[in-house]
Every structure is written in structure tokens, then in C-alpha cells.
XYZ file of C-alpha atoms in Angstrom:
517
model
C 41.282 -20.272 -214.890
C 37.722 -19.517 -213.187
C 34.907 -18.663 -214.614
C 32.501 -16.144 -213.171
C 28.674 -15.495 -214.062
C 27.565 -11.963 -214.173
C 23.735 -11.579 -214.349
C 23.214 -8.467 -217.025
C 20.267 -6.714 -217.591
C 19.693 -5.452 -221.062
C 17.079 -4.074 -223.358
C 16.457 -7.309 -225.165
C 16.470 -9.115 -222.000
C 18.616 -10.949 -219.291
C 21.631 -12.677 -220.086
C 24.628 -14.399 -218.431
C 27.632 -12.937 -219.056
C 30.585 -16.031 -218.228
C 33.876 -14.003 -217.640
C 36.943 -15.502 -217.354
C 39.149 -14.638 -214.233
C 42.695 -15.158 -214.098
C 43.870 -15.749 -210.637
C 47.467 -15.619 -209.822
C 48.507 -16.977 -206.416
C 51.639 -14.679 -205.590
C 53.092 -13.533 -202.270
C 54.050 -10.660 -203.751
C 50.766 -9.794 -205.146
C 49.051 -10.461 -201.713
C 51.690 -8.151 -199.557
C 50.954 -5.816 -201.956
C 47.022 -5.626 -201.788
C 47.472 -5.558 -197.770
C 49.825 -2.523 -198.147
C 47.477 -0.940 -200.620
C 43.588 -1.479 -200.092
C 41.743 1.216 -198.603
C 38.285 1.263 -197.093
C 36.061 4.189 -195.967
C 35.023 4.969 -192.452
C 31.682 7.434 -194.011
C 30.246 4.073 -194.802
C 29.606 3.489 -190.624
C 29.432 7.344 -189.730
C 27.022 6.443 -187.087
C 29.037 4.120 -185.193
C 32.439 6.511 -185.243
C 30.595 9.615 -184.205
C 28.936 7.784 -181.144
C 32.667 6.525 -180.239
C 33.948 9.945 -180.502
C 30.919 11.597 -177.967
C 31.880 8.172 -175.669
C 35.655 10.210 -175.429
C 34.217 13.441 -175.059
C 31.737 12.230 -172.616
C 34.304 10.815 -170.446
C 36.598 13.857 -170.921
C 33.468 16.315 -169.379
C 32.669 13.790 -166.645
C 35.754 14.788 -164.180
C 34.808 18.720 -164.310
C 30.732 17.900 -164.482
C 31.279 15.493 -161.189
C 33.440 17.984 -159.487
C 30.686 20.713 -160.253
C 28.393 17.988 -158.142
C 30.547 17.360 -155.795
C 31.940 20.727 -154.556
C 27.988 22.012 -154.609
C 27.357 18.979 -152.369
C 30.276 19.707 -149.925
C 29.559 23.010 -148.993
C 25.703 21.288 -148.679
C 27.049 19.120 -145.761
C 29.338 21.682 -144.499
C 26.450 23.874 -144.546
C 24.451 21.780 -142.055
C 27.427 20.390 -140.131
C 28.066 24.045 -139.301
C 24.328 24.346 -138.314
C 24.961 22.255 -135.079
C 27.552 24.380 -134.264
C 26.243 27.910 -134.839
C 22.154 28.133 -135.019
C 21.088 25.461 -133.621
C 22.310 26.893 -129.904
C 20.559 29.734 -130.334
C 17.537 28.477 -131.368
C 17.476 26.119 -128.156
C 17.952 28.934 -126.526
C 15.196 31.030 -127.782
C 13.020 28.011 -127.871
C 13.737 27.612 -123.966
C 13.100 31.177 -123.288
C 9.537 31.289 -125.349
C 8.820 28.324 -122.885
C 9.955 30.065 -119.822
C 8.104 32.894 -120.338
C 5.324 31.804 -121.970
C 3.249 31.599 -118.303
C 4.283 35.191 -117.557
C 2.577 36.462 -120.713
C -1.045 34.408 -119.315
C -1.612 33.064 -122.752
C -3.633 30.263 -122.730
C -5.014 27.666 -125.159
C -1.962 28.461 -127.457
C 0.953 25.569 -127.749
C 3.838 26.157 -125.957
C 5.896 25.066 -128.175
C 5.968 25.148 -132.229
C 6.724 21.579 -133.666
C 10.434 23.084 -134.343
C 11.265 24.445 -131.537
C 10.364 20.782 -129.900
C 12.384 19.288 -132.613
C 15.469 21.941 -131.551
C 15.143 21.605 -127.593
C 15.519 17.408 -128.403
C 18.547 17.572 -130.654
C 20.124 20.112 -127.936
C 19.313 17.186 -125.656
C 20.959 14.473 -127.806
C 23.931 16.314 -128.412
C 24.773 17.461 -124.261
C 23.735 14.053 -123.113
C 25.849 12.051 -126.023
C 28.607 14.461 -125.324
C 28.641 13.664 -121.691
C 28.149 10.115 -122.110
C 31.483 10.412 -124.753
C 33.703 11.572 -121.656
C 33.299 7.623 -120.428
C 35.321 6.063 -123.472
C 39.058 6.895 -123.684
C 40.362 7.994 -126.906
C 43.834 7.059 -125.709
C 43.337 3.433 -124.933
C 41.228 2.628 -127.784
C 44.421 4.400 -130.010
C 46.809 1.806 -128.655
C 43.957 -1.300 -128.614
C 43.806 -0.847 -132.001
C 47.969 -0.342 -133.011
C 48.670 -3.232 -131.112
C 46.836 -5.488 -133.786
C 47.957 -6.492 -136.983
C 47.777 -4.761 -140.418
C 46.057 -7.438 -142.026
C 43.607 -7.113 -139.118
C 43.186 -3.627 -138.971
C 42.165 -3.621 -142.842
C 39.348 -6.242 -142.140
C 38.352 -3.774 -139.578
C 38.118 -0.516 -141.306
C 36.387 -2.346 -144.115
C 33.953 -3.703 -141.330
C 33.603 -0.134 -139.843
C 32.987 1.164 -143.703
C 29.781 -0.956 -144.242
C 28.476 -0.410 -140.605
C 28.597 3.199 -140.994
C 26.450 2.955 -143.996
C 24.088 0.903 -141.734
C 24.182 3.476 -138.902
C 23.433 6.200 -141.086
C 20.348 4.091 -143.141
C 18.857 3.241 -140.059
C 19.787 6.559 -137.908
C 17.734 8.687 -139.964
C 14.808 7.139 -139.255
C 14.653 6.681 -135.636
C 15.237 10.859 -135.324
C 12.001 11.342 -137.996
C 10.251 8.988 -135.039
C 11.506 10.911 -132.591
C 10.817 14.843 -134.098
C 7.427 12.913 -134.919
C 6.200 11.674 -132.000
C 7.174 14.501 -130.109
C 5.340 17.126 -132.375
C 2.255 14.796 -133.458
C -0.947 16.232 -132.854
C -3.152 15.037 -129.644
C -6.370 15.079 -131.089
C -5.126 12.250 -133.138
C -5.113 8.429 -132.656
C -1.851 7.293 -131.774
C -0.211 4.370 -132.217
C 3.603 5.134 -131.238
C 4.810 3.923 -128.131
C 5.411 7.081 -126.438
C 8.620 9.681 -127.070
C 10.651 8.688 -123.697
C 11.505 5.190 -125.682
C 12.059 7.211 -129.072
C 14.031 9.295 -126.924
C 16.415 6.552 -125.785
C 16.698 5.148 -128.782
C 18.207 8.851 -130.547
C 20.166 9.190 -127.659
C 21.773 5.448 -128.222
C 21.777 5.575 -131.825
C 24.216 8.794 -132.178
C 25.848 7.530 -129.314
C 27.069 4.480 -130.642
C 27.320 5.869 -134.601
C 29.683 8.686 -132.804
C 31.394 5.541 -130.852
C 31.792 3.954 -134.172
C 33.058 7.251 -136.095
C 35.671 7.447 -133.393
C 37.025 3.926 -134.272
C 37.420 4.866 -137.429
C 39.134 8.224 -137.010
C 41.608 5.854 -134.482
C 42.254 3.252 -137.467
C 43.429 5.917 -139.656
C 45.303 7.933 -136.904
C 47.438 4.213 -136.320
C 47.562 4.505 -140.529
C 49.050 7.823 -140.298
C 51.501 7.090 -137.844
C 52.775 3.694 -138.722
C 56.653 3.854 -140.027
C 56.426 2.033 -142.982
C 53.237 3.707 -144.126
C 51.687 -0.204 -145.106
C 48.423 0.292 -143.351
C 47.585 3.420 -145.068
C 48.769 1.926 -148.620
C 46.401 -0.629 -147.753
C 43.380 1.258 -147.010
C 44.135 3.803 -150.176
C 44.119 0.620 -152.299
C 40.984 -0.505 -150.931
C 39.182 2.917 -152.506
C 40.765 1.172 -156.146
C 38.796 -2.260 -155.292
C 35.489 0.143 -154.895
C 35.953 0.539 -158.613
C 35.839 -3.158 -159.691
C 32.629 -3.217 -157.031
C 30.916 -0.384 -159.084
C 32.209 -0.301 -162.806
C 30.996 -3.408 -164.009
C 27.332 -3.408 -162.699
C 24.246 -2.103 -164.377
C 23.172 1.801 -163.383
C 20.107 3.891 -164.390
C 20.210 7.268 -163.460
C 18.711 7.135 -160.013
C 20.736 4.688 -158.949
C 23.731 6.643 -160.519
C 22.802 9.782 -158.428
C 21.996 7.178 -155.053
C 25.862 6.386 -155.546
C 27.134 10.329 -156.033
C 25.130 11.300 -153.001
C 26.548 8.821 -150.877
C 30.259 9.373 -152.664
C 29.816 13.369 -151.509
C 28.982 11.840 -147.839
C 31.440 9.557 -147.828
C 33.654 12.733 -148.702
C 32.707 14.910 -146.753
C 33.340 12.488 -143.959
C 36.627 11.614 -144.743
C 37.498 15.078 -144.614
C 36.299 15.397 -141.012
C 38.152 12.370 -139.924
C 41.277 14.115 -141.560
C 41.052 16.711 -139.355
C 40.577 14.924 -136.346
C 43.131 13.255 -136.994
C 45.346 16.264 -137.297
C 44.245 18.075 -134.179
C 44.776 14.270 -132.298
C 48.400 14.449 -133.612
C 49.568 17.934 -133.347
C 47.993 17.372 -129.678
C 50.766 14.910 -129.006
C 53.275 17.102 -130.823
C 52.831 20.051 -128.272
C 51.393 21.615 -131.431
C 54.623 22.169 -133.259
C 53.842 23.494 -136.899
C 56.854 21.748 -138.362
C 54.908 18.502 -137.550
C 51.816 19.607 -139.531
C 54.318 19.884 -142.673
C 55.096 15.993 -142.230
C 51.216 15.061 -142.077
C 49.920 17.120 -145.288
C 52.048 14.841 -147.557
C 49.915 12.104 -146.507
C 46.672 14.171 -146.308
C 47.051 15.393 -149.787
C 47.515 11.882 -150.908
C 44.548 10.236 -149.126
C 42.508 12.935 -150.649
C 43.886 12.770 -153.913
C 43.334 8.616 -153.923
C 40.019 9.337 -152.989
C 39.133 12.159 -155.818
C 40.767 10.148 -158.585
C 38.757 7.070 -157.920
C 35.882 8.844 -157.828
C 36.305 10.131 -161.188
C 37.586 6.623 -162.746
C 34.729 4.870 -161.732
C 31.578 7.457 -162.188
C 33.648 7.952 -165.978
C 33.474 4.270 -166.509
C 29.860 3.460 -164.913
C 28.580 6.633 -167.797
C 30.358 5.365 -170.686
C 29.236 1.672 -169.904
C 25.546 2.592 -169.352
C 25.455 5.106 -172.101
C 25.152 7.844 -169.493
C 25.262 11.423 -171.018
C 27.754 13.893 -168.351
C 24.413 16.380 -168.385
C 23.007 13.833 -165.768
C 25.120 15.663 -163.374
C 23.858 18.754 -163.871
C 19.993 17.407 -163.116
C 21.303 15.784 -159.699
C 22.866 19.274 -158.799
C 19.411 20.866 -159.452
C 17.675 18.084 -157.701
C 19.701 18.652 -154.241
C 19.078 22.799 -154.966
C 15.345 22.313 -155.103
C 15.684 20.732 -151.662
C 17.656 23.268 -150.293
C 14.915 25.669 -152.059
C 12.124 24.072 -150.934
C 13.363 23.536 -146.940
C 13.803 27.488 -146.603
C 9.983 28.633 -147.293
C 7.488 29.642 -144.357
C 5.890 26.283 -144.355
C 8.347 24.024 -144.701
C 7.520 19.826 -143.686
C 11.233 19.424 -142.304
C 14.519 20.817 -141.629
C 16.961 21.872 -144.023
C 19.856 19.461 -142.200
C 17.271 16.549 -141.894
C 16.647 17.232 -145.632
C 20.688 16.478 -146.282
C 20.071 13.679 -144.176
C 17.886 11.873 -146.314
C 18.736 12.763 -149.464
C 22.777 11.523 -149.269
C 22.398 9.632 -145.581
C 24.566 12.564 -144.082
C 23.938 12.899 -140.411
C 25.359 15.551 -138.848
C 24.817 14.530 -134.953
C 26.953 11.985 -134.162
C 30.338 13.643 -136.279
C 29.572 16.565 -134.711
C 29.515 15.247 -130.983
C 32.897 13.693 -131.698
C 34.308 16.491 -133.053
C 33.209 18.543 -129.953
C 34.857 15.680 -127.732
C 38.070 16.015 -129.485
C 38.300 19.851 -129.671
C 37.509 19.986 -125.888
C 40.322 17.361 -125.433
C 42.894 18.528 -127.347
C 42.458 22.314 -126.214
C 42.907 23.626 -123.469
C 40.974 26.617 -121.943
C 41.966 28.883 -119.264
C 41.897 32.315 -118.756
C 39.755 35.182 -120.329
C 42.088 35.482 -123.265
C 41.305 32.029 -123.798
C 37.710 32.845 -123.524
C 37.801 35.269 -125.641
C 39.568 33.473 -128.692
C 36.955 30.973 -128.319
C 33.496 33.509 -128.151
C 35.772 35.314 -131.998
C 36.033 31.259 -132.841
C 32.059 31.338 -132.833
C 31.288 34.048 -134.092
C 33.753 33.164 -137.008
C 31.869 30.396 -137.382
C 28.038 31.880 -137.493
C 29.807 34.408 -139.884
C 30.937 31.049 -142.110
C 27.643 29.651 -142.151
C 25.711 32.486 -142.981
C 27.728 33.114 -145.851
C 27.626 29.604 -146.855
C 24.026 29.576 -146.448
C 23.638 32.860 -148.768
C 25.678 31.829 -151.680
C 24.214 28.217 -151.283
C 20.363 29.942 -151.875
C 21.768 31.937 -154.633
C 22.935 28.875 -156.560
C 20.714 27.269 -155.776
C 17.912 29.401 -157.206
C 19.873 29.793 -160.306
C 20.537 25.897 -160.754
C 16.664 25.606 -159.869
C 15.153 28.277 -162.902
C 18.325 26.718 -165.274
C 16.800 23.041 -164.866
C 12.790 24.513 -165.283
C 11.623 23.131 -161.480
C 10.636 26.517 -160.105
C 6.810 25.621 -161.345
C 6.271 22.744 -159.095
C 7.448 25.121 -155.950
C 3.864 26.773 -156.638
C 1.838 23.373 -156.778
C -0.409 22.909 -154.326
C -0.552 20.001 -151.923
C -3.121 17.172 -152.699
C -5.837 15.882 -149.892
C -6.187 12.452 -149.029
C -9.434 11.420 -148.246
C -9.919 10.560 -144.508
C -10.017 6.955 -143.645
C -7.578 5.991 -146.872
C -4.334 4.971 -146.597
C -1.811 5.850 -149.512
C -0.261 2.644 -151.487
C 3.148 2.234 -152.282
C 2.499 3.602 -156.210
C 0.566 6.217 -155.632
C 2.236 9.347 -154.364
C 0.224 12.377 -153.077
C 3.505 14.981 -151.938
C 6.560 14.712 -150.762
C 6.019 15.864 -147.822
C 3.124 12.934 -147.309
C 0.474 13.376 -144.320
C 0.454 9.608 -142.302
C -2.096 6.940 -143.264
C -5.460 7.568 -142.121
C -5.215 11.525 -141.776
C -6.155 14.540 -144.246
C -3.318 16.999 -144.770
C -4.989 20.446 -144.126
C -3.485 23.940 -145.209
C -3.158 26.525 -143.353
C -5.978 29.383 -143.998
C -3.264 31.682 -145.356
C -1.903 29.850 -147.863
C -5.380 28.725 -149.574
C -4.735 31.028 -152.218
C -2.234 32.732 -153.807
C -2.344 36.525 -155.635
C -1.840 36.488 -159.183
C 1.207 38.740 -159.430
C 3.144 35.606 -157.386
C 3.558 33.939 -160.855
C 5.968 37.049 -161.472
C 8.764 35.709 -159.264
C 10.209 33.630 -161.425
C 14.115 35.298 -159.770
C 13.310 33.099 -156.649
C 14.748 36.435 -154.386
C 14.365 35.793 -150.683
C 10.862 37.449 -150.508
C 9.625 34.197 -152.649
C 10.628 32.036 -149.852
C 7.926 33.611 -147.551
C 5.093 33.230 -149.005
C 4.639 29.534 -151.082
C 4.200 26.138 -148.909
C 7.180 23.942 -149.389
C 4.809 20.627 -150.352
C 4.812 19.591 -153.643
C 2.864 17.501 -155.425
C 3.504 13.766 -157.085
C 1.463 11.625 -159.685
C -1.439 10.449 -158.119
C -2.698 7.610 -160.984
C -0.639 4.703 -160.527
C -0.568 4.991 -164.531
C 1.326 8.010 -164.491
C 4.174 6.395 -162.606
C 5.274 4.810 -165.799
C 6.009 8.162 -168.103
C 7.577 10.346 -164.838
C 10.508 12.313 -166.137
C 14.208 12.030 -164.501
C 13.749 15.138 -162.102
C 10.165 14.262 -160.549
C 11.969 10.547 -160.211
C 15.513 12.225 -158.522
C 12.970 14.083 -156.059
C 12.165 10.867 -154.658
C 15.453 9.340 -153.740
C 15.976 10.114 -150.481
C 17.083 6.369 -148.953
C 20.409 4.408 -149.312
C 21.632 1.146 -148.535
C 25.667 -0.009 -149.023
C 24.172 -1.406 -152.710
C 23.019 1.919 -153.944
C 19.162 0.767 -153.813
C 16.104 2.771 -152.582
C 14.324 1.614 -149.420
C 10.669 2.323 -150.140
């Protein structure tokens, strides 16, 4: 017998109550307390309910990240198709303006607007690339590259992974040197060393990033048409390893929406190597269509691989970062406002350069390679021939104009939905001459160089009062604001930025995920 003290409080006082407790040590009695006590899960309701929004956060991430990622892949295909369809004509135009510009006897004028110098160069790039792309043989690097092993081969396509990444970090940057350096004004002080050498290097760079994308597409080709289908077990697997890589780090949100841009590249890309690998093997096939029916199998799978690890590890990375799946919505708005923003009058770059620094998508080099691969595996002769091809373009322009309309459209609504259609009416900030801007203290987005005052154009000075009104963003909108907008200025200010102004300022990646400032 034990004895246990109660402490009572009464009216005359305290007292200890001694109560004597009976214990009886039975088996019988102790299976049957197991099998009957009861406890309530009210008492911790805060603990349950955030468990239960974990599941349903991770049950909305697969449809919020496919939202993101289908609005991002008809982004890319949007200014792939570009290169293909506009940007032609507008070298074209651009080279007529200058051909007839000393007919017309105007004088102390440019010749040239800064974009039509920035067209006539990547028309240059792309014929002298493609010309310099006849030299390598597609056929002898195919058979290099099956005669090696499969361990081999994976080492390599890993290899070629993390240099593309590198190419298309550093690629970016050497064309904003070039369109730069071309289009800078003369009355400035310059410090560049001249736009032949930038030229070179953009000519080299795609070159060898379109050498590199070829390798690539050949690795996967040998993947695809190995018996035993090892190789392209292998390289499926290795997407599954990009999980353990990704899950079990730390993410904020910018470095969560660093990762989805470059997982809608690094789609959109596979995609393109899909189909050149296709068109390489129905080439060798004479074209027969049953052989097409014995490659989707495979296709479908690769692609499937690739969207189910996606999914796994952005669900994973939100639920162990206490992510919310509404994140998704704010990067979808983010890459809208740049699509916004690049199609107004004044805009401070082009909308494909824009992709190309906000999810390190360049279009140049895959493009060149797909031209050398289409021209190789097709044949043209004749007028009919001629003729399928001049409906194949105009197919095309009709593609991307469509594209590009229903792209604005969503855009504008995904823009008004997330409240960012205010700062499209900010006005740039001057920078006071002789001042160069720090690393914490951002002016615009579209930032004038050190040691020069950005200057608006007379026009755009001021804007009429009944401008507030178009809050629909309609196409007339577009005409009339300047696409600059403006950042924090006080380095104090930098501490209490919201999420959006912060995802308007990734634009840089690295293989890590982490902005180069």
C-alpha cells in the first residue's frame, strides 16, 4: 500500500489529505488499460491542422508547378520561334532602312536604331555559326561516341549537363557586351575594347555551346538506339539522384524560383533534343512512320521521368521549407511582368534576351543546331519542295503570333491578379553624374552604367491623367509607358522588400541555384 498526499484547499485553511492507493501489479490489468485508454487530439489542434495543410500543400503543388511550368514553356517556345520567324524580317528591314537611308539625304540622324544593330548582329551570329557548323560531322561524332562504354558515356552526359549550365551563365553575358558595345553612345567615354573582339567572342561562344548541344543530342541518340536500353535507364535514373541533390538542402523563395526557372529550361531543352533526335533517326529510317511508333515509347518515358521528378522534389523542397504552393503563382506573375514590361515603346532590352536572363534560356545556339539538322536531314529540290517549305514558314510566323497574343493576354491577367500593374507606371530614377551605383542600392532594373545619368526621352516626361484608367493592360497601354521600373534606393529599404520586388531581381543562375550579383 502507497500513500499519496493531496494538497486541499479549504475554507478553514490548507490541509494534507494522505490517501491510501492500492496498487495491484496484474498483466491482465495492464493489457487492459493499453486496450482501453483514450487521449484527445483537440488538446494539440495546432500541430494536427498544420500536418493536415503539409498534405494538402503537397497535393496542390503538382497542378500549381504544372501551371508554372506550361506558362514557362510556351515562354521559351515563344522566343525560340522568334529566331525563326521575326527576327529575319527584321534583319531584313533593318538592312533595307540602311540601304536606303543615303537615297533619302538625311543627315545627322543615326543610321541605325540600337535594335536594329542588335538584329543585323544576331543575323550575323546565326549565318556565320551555321556555316561554321557544316565543318563538324554529325555522323562521326554519332559513332565516336557509341563506340565508348556505358559507364563512360554516363560520366559524359553528366559532364555535358553541368557545362551547359556554364555555357548558358556565361553566354548571356558576352551577347549584353556585344548588343552594348555596338549600340553605346559616342559622345561617351569608353572603356570596352572595341565590338570586332565582342564580336568574336558571340560568334565563338554559340558556336561552341551549339557544338556542345550537339554532343548531347548524340549521347542520347546512342541512348535511344542501344538494344538493351541500359544507357538510357541510366541517364533516366540520374534525373532521380537530382532529387537527393535538391530535397535535403535549405530554400527561400528566390532560390526556390532560381531552381523552377532553370527546371522549365532544362525542359524545354530536353524537348528540343527529343526532336532532334527523332528527325536524326527517322532520317536513317528513310522516314518510315512505323519507326516513329517504336521511338514514342521511349519519348513518352523520358518525358514522363523527367515530369515526375520534377514534381517529387519541388513537393518535398515546399513541405521541408514550409513553402506555401501560392509561391508558384507569384513566380508565374513575376516572368508575366517581364514579358509585360519587354513589349512597351521604350523598352531597355529584348523580349528573348529578357527569357535569357531570367531562366538562362538562350535561344541562339539550339536554334543554329536545329537549323543544321533540318537542312541535313531534308532534302530540297524542286518548286514543290519550295513551296512546302515558304507554307512551313508561314505556319510558323502564324504559331508565334498566336503564341505571342495569348502569352500578352495571360500575362496581363496574371499581372492585375498579383497587384504589379502600379510599378509599370513608376518612373525611372536619375543618378547623379559622376556616381557610381553600389551593390545595395538599386536605382531600376533597367540600370544606366556607372558614371552616366539615365535621361528620358521628352515624350515620356509626363503622363495624362486619364492613363491611370488602364488598369485592363489592352495593347494600347503598351505604347505609351517606359518599360523602366524603379527599385529601393536606401540601402535600409533593402531589408523589408516584399517577395515580388525581390523575384524581379533574379535574373542570374549558376548549377547551385545562387544569384550572381
Amino acid at each position: 500500500v502507497q500513500h499519496v498526499q493531496f494538497l486541499g484547499n479549504f475554507s478553514h485553511g490548507i490541509a494534507f489529505i494522505d490517501i491510501p492507493l492500492k496498487i495491484n501489479p496484474s498483466l491482465a490489468r495492464f493489457l487492459c488499460a493499453e486496450l482501453t485508454r483514450g487521449y484527445f487530439l483537440e488538446h494539440n489542434e495546432a500541430k494536427y491542422t498544420e500536418r493536415r495543410e503539409r498534405v494538402y500543400t503537397c497535393m496542390r503543388i503538382p497542378r500549381e508547378l504544372e501551371k508554372l511550368m506550361i506558362f514557362g514553356f510556351f515562354l521559351c517556345l515563344d522566343a525560340f520561334l522568334y529566331v525563326f520567324t521575326l527576327l529575319p524580317l527584321r534583319v531584313l528591314l533593318a538592312l533595307l532602312h540602311l540601304f536606303t537611308l543615303p537615297c533619302c539625304g538625311l543627315r545627322g540622324s543615326l543610321l541605325l536604331q540600337p535594335a536594329q544593330v542588335c538584329d543585323i548582329l544576331k543575323g550575323l551570329i546565326m549565318v556565320l555559326c551555321y556555316s561554321m557548323m557544316h565543318y563538324v560531322d554529325y555522323s562521326m561524332m554519332y559513332h565516336l561516341i557509341r563506340g565508348q562504354s556505358v559507364i563512360k558515356l554516363y560520366i559524359i552526359y553528366n559532364m555535358l549537363e553541368v557545362a551547359d549550365r556554364l555555357f548558358s551563365s556565361f553566354g548571356q553575358d558576352i551577347l549584353d557586351a556585344l548588343y552594348w558595345t555596338a549600340t553605346e553612345p559616342k559622345e561617351r567615354k569608353r572603356d570596352s575594347i572595341g565590338v570586332i573582339p565582342h564580336f568574336i567572342m558571340a560568334v565563338f561562344y554559340v558556336f561552341l555551346h551549339a557544338i556542345l548541344i550537339m554532343v548531347q543530342a548524340s549521347t542520347l541518340n546512342v541512348a535511344f538506339n542501344s538494344h538493351n536500353k541500359s544507357l538510357l535507364t541510366i541517364m533516366m535514373s540520374n534525373n532521380f539522384v537530382e532529387i537527393k541533390g535538391s530535397v535535403f538542402k535549405k530554400f527561400e523563395k528566390n532560390n526556390l524560383f532560381q531552381m523552377s526557372n532553370s527546371d522549365i529550361k532544362e525542359r524545354f531543352t530536353n524537348y528540343v533534343l527529343l526532336l532532334i533526335v527523332c528527325l536524326r533517326n527517322m532520317e536513317q529510317f528513310s522516314w518510315n512512320p512505323d519507326h516513329l511508333w517504336v521511338l514514342l515509347p521511349d519519348v513518352f518515358m523520358v518525358i514522363a521521368s523527367e515530369i515526375a521528378v520534377d514534381i517529387i522534389k519541388h513537393a518535398f523542397i515546399t513541405k521541408f521549407n514550409e513553402i506555401t504552393a501560392d509561391v508558384y503563382s507569384e513566380y508565374r506573375a513575376s516572368l508575366a511582368f517581364d514579358l509585360v514590361s519587354s513589349r512597351q515603346k521604350n523598352a531597355c532590352t529584348d523580349y528573348s534576351d529578357s527569357v535569357a536572363r531570367r531562366m538562362g534560356f538562350i535561344p541562339l545556339p539550339l536554334a543554329v543546331l536545329l537549323i543544321r539538322v533540318v537542312m541535313s536531314s531534308v532534302n530540297v529540290q524542286g518548286a514543290l519542295s519550295y513551296s512546302c517549305l515558304l507554307l512551313f514558314y508561314l505556319g510558323m510566323v502564324t504559331l508565334k503570333v498566336l503564341n505571342s497574343i495569348v502569352l500578352l493576354g495571360k500575362s496581363c491577367v496574371y499581372v492585375k491578379r498579383a497587384n504589379m500593374e502600379d510599378k509599370l507606371f513608376e518612373r525611372p530614377s536619375t543618378a547623379a553624374p559622376g556616381k557610381t551605383p553600389s551593390r545595395t542600392r538599386k536605382t531600376s532594373r533597367c540600370t544606366a552604367p556607372s558614371g552616366t545619368q539615365f535621361e528620358p526621352s521628352q515624350s515620356h516626361t509626363a503622363y495624362p491623367a486619364s492613363i491611370r484608367h488602364l488598369v485592363t493592360l489592352n495593347y494600347s497601354f503598351f505604347l505609351a509607358i517606359p518599360a523602366c521600373q524603379t527599385q529601393p534606393q536606401a540601402s535600409t529599404e533593402l531589408k523589408h522588400r516584399t517577395p515580388k520586388k525581390d523575384l524581379l531581381d533574379v535574373d542570374r543562375f549558376t548549377i547551385c541555384g545562387n544569384r550572381i550579383d
